[in-house]
C-alpha cells in the first residue's frame, strides 16, 4: 500500500467529501505540543489550535491518559444513568463560571448544539406568552445547525437555508441599537463577548454592562456564546468575568476538552429553573469519555495557571506585532490569546499562505483579518518564533 502524501490525496478528498467543505490544501498526520506535521513530514507551528480548540496543544499526556483510561473503563451509557465524570464536570463548570449553587449544566457534543440548547432556553422564557423576540448581533457567528444559524448574523451563511426559524432579529453592536430594540417581548439577547469568526472583533466599551442592565430591566435572558472566548483564552476562565457582569447563561465548547467533542450550556440563577424533565436531551451529550477528558483539560489548565498566563502571553504577542512595524497592521484586537490583526489592505489570505509555506498556521477569517489562537501552553520561545515568521509572511504579502 502506498503512503498518503501531499500530492496523493486531493482528488480522493474531492471525490468523497461533501461539497459543503472547502477542500483543504494540506493533510496533517500528527501533532505534539504547539506543532503539527503533515503527511510529507513538514513541520508547522500551530497558532490556530483547531480554531481555539487544542487548549493543551497536541497529544498532551493528560489528555492521552484521560482518553485511554476512560475508554478502557466506560465510554458511553444512556441518559438513564449518571456517571462520575459527568457529575464532576457539571460541578466544576458551576464553580469556574461562578454560577455556583444556583447553576445548572446541560451537555451536548458541539458548539452549535450548545447554542441549540440556549435557543430552547430562550423559548422557555415566555413571560405572559408574548415574549417571542430574540435579539442577536449582526456579523455574529453561532454555528451551522438551524437554530444556531438563525442566531448567526451573517446573511451569506443563512440565505440558502431560508426560511429561518422565526423570531430572531439582528441588531448593530451598539448600545444605542440595543436600547432601541429591547422591550418586554424580548426573551433573550444572545451574543459573543468577542466576535471570533468576524475576525476577532471586540464589542464597544460598556456594551456588555449595558446589555446586562437592559436585559435585566426587561426580563430577558442574557446568553453569552463563550464557545471561542471561553476556557481561559482571554485571560479569565470566561470572557464575561473580565467585564464585571453575570449573564443568565453561557455556551461552551471548543477548548473545553482540548479537541474531544463536547459542548455545554451553563445557566445562572433563575434561568436554571426554565428547563423541566424531558424537554431536551442528546444520546452522546455528557458521555463519560468526553466529560472525563474535559475534566482532565480543565484540571491541567487550573493547576498550571494557564488562565492567568494567557494575559501575559497575549501581551507578548501584541507587543511583538507592534514591534514588527508593518504598514499592513491597522489594529490589533481581542484579549489574551485570542488575537485579531486588522489589516490596512485585503491581504489576509496571502499572509496566511505565506505563513503556511514558512511552517506557521494562522487563519484569515476574512480578507482583512488574521486570527491567532495558539494553544494555552504556548511558550515565550514559540511566540518569538511565531513573530519572526509572521513578519516574513507579512513582508511577502505586502
Ligand atoms: N459559536 C462560536 C462563537 C463559534 O466560534 C463557533 C465555531 O466556530 C460555534 C458557535 C459553533 O461551534 P461548533 O462548530 O462546535 O458547532
Coordinates of C-alpha atoms and ligand atoms in Angstrom, one line a residue:
X1 CA 0.0 0.0 0.0
X2 CA 1.4 3.4 -0.9
X3 CA 1.7 6.1 1.7
X4 CA -0.6 9.1 1.6
X5 CA 1.4 12.1 0.6
X6 CA 0.6 15.8 0.0
X7 CA 0.1 15.1 -3.7
X8 CA -1.8 11.8 -3.4
X9 CA -5.0 12.6 -1.6
X10 CA -6.6 15.8 -3.0
X11 CA -8.5 14.0 -5.8
X12 CA -9.8 11.4 -3.3
X13 CA -10.9 14.2 -0.9
X14 CA -12.6 16.0 -3.8
X15 CA -14.4 12.8 -4.8
X16 CA -15.6 11.7 -1.4
X17 CA -16.1 14.6 1.0
X18 CA -19.3 16.6 0.9
X19 CA -19.0 19.8 -1.2
X20 CA -20.1 21.8 1.8
X21 CA -16.4 21.8 2.8
X22 CA -13.8 23.9 1.0
X23 CA -11.1 21.3 0.1
X24 CA -8.0 21.8 2.3
X25 CA -4.5 22.0 0.8
X26 CA -2.6 20.2 3.5
X27 CA -3.2 16.9 5.1
X28 CA -2.0 16.7 8.7
X29 CA -0.9 13.4 10.3
X30 CA 0.3 14.0 13.9
X31 CA 1.0 16.7 16.4
X32 CA 2.8 17.4 19.7
X33 CA 2.6 20.4 21.8
X34 CA 2.2 23.5 19.6
X35 CA 3.5 21.7 16.5
X36 CA 1.9 19.5 13.8
X37 CA 3.3 17.6 10.9
X38 CA 1.8 16.9 7.5
X39 CA 1.9 13.6 5.6
X40 CA 5.2 14.5 4.0
X41 CA 6.8 15.2 7.4
X42 CA 6.8 19.1 7.1
X43 CA 6.6 20.7 10.5
X44 CA 4.2 23.6 11.3
X45 CA 4.0 25.9 14.4
X46 CA 0.3 25.7 15.2
X47 CA -1.0 29.2 16.2
X48 CA -4.6 28.3 15.4
X49 CA -5.1 25.2 17.6
X50 CA -8.0 23.9 15.6
X51 CA -9.6 27.4 16.0
X52 CA -9.2 27.8 19.8
X53 CA -9.8 24.1 20.5
X54 CA -6.5 22.4 21.3
X55 CA -6.1 24.2 24.7
X56 CA -3.2 22.0 25.8
X57 CA -1.8 21.6 22.3
X58 CA -1.5 18.2 20.6
X59 CA -1.0 14.8 22.3
X60 CA -0.8 16.3 25.8
X61 CA -0.1 13.5 28.3
X62 CA -3.1 14.5 30.5
X63 CA -5.5 14.2 27.5
X64 CA -4.0 11.0 26.2
X65 CA -4.2 9.4 29.7
X66 CA -7.8 10.6 30.2
X67 CA -8.9 9.2 26.8
X68 CA -7.2 5.9 27.1
X69 CA -8.1 5.2 30.7
X70 CA -11.7 6.2 30.3
X71 CA -12.1 4.4 27.0
X72 CA -10.9 1.2 28.7
X73 CA -13.4 1.7 31.6
X74 CA -16.7 3.2 30.4
X75 CA -17.2 5.1 27.2
X76 CA -20.9 5.5 26.8
X77 CA -24.1 5.0 28.8
X78 CA -27.6 6.2 28.1
X79 CA -29.0 9.2 29.9
X80 CA -30.9 6.7 32.1
X81 CA -27.6 6.5 34.1
X82 CA -25.3 9.1 35.7
X83 CA -21.5 8.7 35.6
X84 CA -18.8 10.2 37.9
X85 CA -17.0 12.2 35.2
X86 CA -20.3 13.9 34.1
X87 CA -21.2 14.9 37.6
X88 CA -17.7 16.1 38.4
X89 CA -17.6 18.2 35.2
X90 CA -21.0 19.8 35.9
X91 CA -19.9 20.8 39.4
X92 CA -16.5 22.1 38.1
X93 CA -18.3 24.2 35.5
X94 CA -20.6 25.7 38.1
X95 CA -17.5 26.6 40.1
X96 CA -15.3 28.1 37.4
X97 CA -18.2 30.0 35.7
X98 CA -19.2 31.4 39.1
X99 CA -22.8 30.1 38.6
X100 CA -22.4 28.4 41.9
X101 CA -25.1 26.5 43.7
X102 CA -27.9 28.0 41.6
X103 CA -26.2 27.0 38.4
X104 CA -27.1 24.0 36.2
X105 CA -25.3 22.4 33.2
X106 CA -26.6 20.7 30.0
X107 CA -24.1 18.7 27.9
X108 CA -24.2 18.3 24.2
X109 CA -21.5 17.5 21.6
X110 CA -20.5 20.7 19.9
X111 CA -20.8 24.5 20.0
X112 CA -23.8 24.5 17.7
X113 CA -25.6 22.0 19.9
X114 CA -24.9 24.1 23.0
X115 CA -26.4 27.1 21.2
X116 CA -29.5 24.9 20.2
X117 CA -30.0 24.3 23.9
X118 CA -29.6 28.0 24.5
X119 CA -32.2 28.8 21.9
X120 CA -34.7 26.4 23.5
X121 CA -33.9 28.0 26.9
X122 CA -34.8 31.4 25.3
X123 CA -38.1 30.0 24.1
X124 CA -38.9 28.8 27.6
X125 CA -38.6 32.4 28.9
X126 CA -42.2 33.1 27.8
X127 CA -43.5 35.7 30.2
X128 CA -47.2 36.1 29.5
X129 CA -46.7 34.3 26.1
X130 CA -45.9 37.4 24.1
X131 CA -42.2 37.1 24.8
X132 CA -41.2 35.7 21.4
X133 CA -38.4 38.0 20.2
X134 CA -34.7 37.1 20.4
X135 CA -32.0 39.7 19.8
X136 CA -28.6 38.8 18.3
X137 CA -25.9 40.8 16.7
X138 CA -25.0 41.5 13.1
X139 CA -21.9 39.8 11.9
X140 CA -22.1 37.2 14.7
X141 CA -21.4 33.5 14.4
X142 CA -23.2 30.9 16.5
X143 CA -22.9 27.7 14.4
X144 CA -24.4 25.9 11.4
X145 CA -27.4 24.0 12.7
X146 CA -30.7 25.6 12.0
X147 CA -31.2 27.2 15.5
X148 CA -27.6 28.3 15.7
X149 CA -27.8 29.6 12.1
X150 CA -30.9 31.6 12.9
X151 CA -28.9 33.3 15.6
X152 CA -25.9 33.9 13.3
X153 CA -25.8 37.4 11.9
X154 CA -24.2 36.7 8.5
X155 CA -26.8 36.7 5.8
X156 CA -24.5 34.9 3.3
X157 CA -24.4 31.8 5.6
X158 CA -28.2 31.9 6.0
X159 CA -29.6 32.7 2.6
X160 CA -29.5 29.2 1.0
X161 CA -31.3 27.7 4.0
X162 CA -34.3 30.0 4.4
X163 CA -36.9 30.1 5.8
X164 CA -35.1 30.6 9.1
X165 CA -36.6 29.7 12.5
X166 CA -38.6 32.8 13.2
X167 CA -38.2 35.4 16.0
X168 CA -34.5 36.3 15.8
X169 CA -33.6 39.9 15.0
X170 CA -30.0 41.0 14.3
X171 CA -29.1 44.5 15.6
X172 CA -26.0 46.7 15.3
X173 CA -23.4 46.1 18.0
X174 CA -24.0 49.5 19.7
X175 CA -25.6 50.4 23.0
X176 CA -28.0 52.7 21.1
X177 CA -29.2 49.9 18.8
X178 CA -29.8 47.7 21.8
X179 CA -31.7 50.4 23.7
X180 CA -33.9 50.9 20.6
X181 CA -34.6 47.3 20.0
X182 CA -35.2 45.8 23.5
X183 CA -38.6 45.7 25.1
X184 CA -40.7 43.3 27.3
X185 CA -41.3 41.0 24.3
X186 CA -37.6 40.0 24.1
X187 CA -37.0 36.6 25.5
X188 CA -33.2 36.7 25.2
X189 CA -30.2 38.6 23.9
X190 CA -27.6 36.3 22.5
X191 CA -24.1 37.5 21.8
X192 CA -20.4 36.6 21.6
X193 CA -18.2 38.7 24.1
X194 CA -15.7 38.9 21.2
X195 CA -16.9 38.1 17.7
X196 CA -14.4 35.4 16.7
X197 CA -15.5 34.4 13.2
X198 CA -16.0 38.0 12.3
X199 CA -12.2 38.4 12.7
X200 CA -11.9 38.7 16.5
X201 CA -13.9 41.9 16.8
X202 CA -14.4 43.5 20.2
X203 CA -17.7 44.8 21.4
X204 CA -17.8 48.6 22.1
X205 CA -16.7 49.8 25.5
X206 CA -19.5 49.3 28.1
X207 CA -21.6 47.2 25.7
X208 CA -21.7 44.1 28.0
X209 CA -22.6 46.1 31.1
X210 CA -25.4 47.9 29.1
X211 CA -26.6 44.5 27.8
X212 CA -26.8 43.2 31.3
X213 CA -28.7 46.2 32.7
X214 CA -31.2 46.3 29.8
X215 CA -31.9 42.6 29.7
X216 CA -32.4 42.6 33.5
X217 CA -34.7 45.6 33.2
X218 CA -36.9 43.9 30.6
X219 CA -36.9 40.3 31.9
X220 CA -34.9 39.0 29.0
X221 CA -32.1 36.4 29.3
X222 CA -28.6 37.5 28.6
X223 CA -27.0 34.5 26.9
X224 CA -23.3 34.7 26.1
X225 CA -21.7 32.5 23.4
X226 CA -18.3 31.8 25.0
X227 CA -17.6 29.0 22.6
X228 CA -14.5 30.7 21.2
X229 CA -13.7 33.1 24.1
X230 CA -14.1 30.6 26.9
X231 CA -11.8 28.2 28.8
X232 CA -9.1 30.6 29.8
X233 CA -8.3 32.0 26.3
X234 CA -8.9 35.7 27.1
X235 CA -7.1 35.6 30.5
X236 CA -10.2 34.8 32.6
X237 CA -11.9 31.4 32.6
X238 CA -14.7 33.1 30.6
X239 CA -14.6 36.5 28.9
X240 CA -17.5 37.9 30.8
X241 CA -15.6 37.6 34.0
X242 CA -13.2 40.3 32.8
X243 CA -16.2 42.7 32.4
X244 CA -17.7 42.6 35.9
X245 CA -21.1 41.2 34.8
X246 CA -23.0 38.0 35.4
X247 CA -25.0 36.5 32.5
X248 CA -28.0 34.2 32.7
X249 CA -26.5 31.6 30.6
X250 CA -23.3 30.8 28.7
X251 CA -22.5 28.3 26.0
X252 CA -19.1 26.5 26.0
X253 CA -17.4 24.1 23.5
X254 CA -14.2 24.2 21.5
X255 CA -11.3 24.4 24.1
X256 CA -13.1 22.7 27.0
X257 CA -11.9 19.1 26.2
X258 CA -8.8 20.1 24.2
X259 CA -10.1 18.6 20.9
X260 CA -12.5 16.0 22.2
X261 CA -16.1 16.9 21.0
X262 CA -18.3 18.3 23.8
X263 CA -20.5 21.4 24.3
X264 CA -22.3 22.7 27.3
X265 CA -24.9 25.2 28.3
X266 CA -24.5 26.6 31.8
X267 CA -27.3 28.5 33.4
X268 CA -27.1 31.0 36.3
X269 CA -29.8 31.9 38.8
X270 CA -33.4 31.8 37.7
X271 CA -32.5 30.6 34.2
X272 CA -31.6 27.3 35.9
X273 CA -35.3 26.7 36.6
X274 CA -36.6 27.0 33.0
X275 CA -36.0 23.5 31.6
X276 CA -38.0 20.7 33.0
X277 CA -37.6 16.9 32.7
X278 CA -37.9 15.6 29.1
X279 CA -37.6 18.9 27.3
X280 CA -34.1 18.4 25.9
X281 CA -31.5 15.7 25.5
X282 CA -28.8 14.1 23.4
X283 CA -27.7 10.5 23.1
X284 CA -24.0 11.3 23.3
X285 CA -24.2 14.5 25.3
X286 CA -22.3 14.3 28.6
X287 CA -20.9 10.9 27.9
X288 CA -18.3 9.7 30.4
X289 CA -15.4 9.8 27.8
X290 CA -16.0 13.4 26.7
X291 CA -16.6 14.7 30.3
X292 CA -13.6 12.8 31.7
X293 CA -11.4 14.5 29.0
X294 CA -12.9 17.9 29.8
X295 CA -12.1 17.3 33.5
X296 CA -8.5 16.5 32.6
X297 CA -8.1 19.5 30.4
X298 CA -9.7 22.0 32.9
X299 CA -7.8 20.4 35.8
X300 CA -4.5 20.8 33.9
X301 CA -5.3 24.4 32.9
X302 CA -6.1 25.2 36.6
X303 CA -3.1 23.5 38.2
X304 CA -0.6 25.0 35.8
X305 CA -2.1 28.5 35.9
X306 CA -2.7 28.8 32.2
X307 CA -5.7 31.2 32.6
X308 CA -3.6 33.9 34.3
X309 CA -0.7 33.2 31.9
X310 CA -2.9 33.8 28.9
X311 CA -2.8 37.5 29.6
X312 CA 1.0 37.9 29.7
X313 CA 1.4 35.7 26.6
X314 CA -1.2 37.8 24.8
X315 CA 0.7 40.9 25.8
X316 CA 3.9 39.4 24.4
X317 CA 2.2 38.7 21.1
X318 CA 0.7 42.2 20.9
X319 CA 4.0 43.9 21.7
X320 CA 5.7 41.7 19.2
X321 CA 3.2 42.5 16.4
X322 CA 3.6 46.3 17.2
X323 CA 7.4 45.8 17.0
X324 CA 7.2 44.4 13.5
X325 CA 6.1 47.8 12.5
X326 CA 4.4 46.6 9.3
X327 CA 2.3 49.2 7.4
X328 CA -0.2 46.3 6.9
X329 CA -1.2 46.3 10.6
X330 CA -4.1 48.6 11.2
X331 CA -5.2 47.4 14.6
X332 CA -4.8 44.5 17.0
X333 CA -8.0 43.2 18.5
X334 CA -9.2 40.6 21.1
X335 CA -8.0 39.7 24.5
X336 CA -5.3 37.4 25.9
X337 CA -4.6 34.5 23.5
X338 CA -7.5 35.4 21.1
X339 CA -5.9 37.9 18.8
X340 CA -7.2 39.5 15.6
X341 CA -4.9 41.6 13.4
X342 CA -6.9 44.1 11.4
X343 CA -5.1 44.9 8.1
X344 CA -4.9 48.1 6.1
X345 CA -5.3 46.1 2.9
X346 CA -7.2 42.9 2.0
X347 CA -4.1 40.6 2.0
X348 CA -5.1 38.2 4.8
X349 CA -5.3 35.2 2.5
X350 CA -1.8 36.0 1.1
X351 CA -0.4 36.3 4.6
X352 CA -2.0 33.0 5.5
X353 CA -0.5 31.2 2.5
X354 CA 3.0 32.8 3.0
X355 CA 2.9 31.7 6.7
X356 CA 1.9 28.2 5.8
X357 CA 4.8 28.0 3.3
X358 CA 7.1 29.0 6.1
X359 CA 5.6 26.4 8.5
X360 CA 3.2 28.6 10.5
X361 CA -0.5 28.0 10.9
X362 CA -2.7 31.1 11.4
X363 CA -6.0 31.9 9.9
X364 CA -7.7 34.5 7.7
X365 CA -11.4 34.6 8.7
X366 CA -11.9 37.4 6.1
X367 CA -9.8 39.3 3.6
X368 CA -8.5 41.9 6.0
X369 CA -8.2 40.0 9.3
X370 CA -5.7 37.5 10.6
X371 CA -6.8 35.4 13.6
X372 CA -4.3 33.9 16.1
X373 CA -5.4 31.4 18.8
X374 CA -2.5 29.3 19.9
X375 CA -2.7 26.5 22.5
X376 CA -2.7 28.0 26.0
X377 CA 0.5 26.1 26.7
X378 CA 2.4 28.1 24.1
X379 CA 5.9 29.2 25.3
X380 CA 7.6 32.5 25.1
X381 CA 10.1 30.9 22.7
X382 CA 7.3 29.7 20.4
X383 CA 5.7 33.2 20.5
X384 CA 9.0 34.7 19.4
X385 CA 9.4 32.1 16.6
X386 CA 5.8 32.9 15.5
X387 CA 6.6 36.6 15.4
X388 CA 9.6 36.1 13.1
X389 CA 7.6 34.0 10.6
X390 CA 4.6 36.4 10.8
X391 CA 6.9 39.3 10.0
X392 CA 8.3 37.4 7.0
X393 CA 4.8 36.4 5.8
X394 CA 3.6 40.0 6.1
X395 CA 6.5 41.2 4.1
X396 CA 5.9 38.6 1.4
X397 CA 2.3 39.6 1.2
X398 CA 2.9 43.4 1.3
Ligands
LIG1 N1 -20.2 29.9 18.4 C1 -19.0 30.4 18.2 C2 -18.7 31.8 18.8 C3 -18.1 29.8 17.4 O1 -16.9 30.3 17.2 C4 -18.4 28.5 16.8 C5 -17.5 27.8 16.0 O2 -16.6 28.4 15.3 C6 -19.7 28.0 17.1 C7 -20.5 28.7 17.9 C8 -20.1 26.7 16.6 O3 -19.4 25.6 17.2 P1 -19.3 24.2 16.5 O4 -18.5 24.4 15.2 O5 -18.6 23.3 17.5 O6 -20.7 23.7 16.2

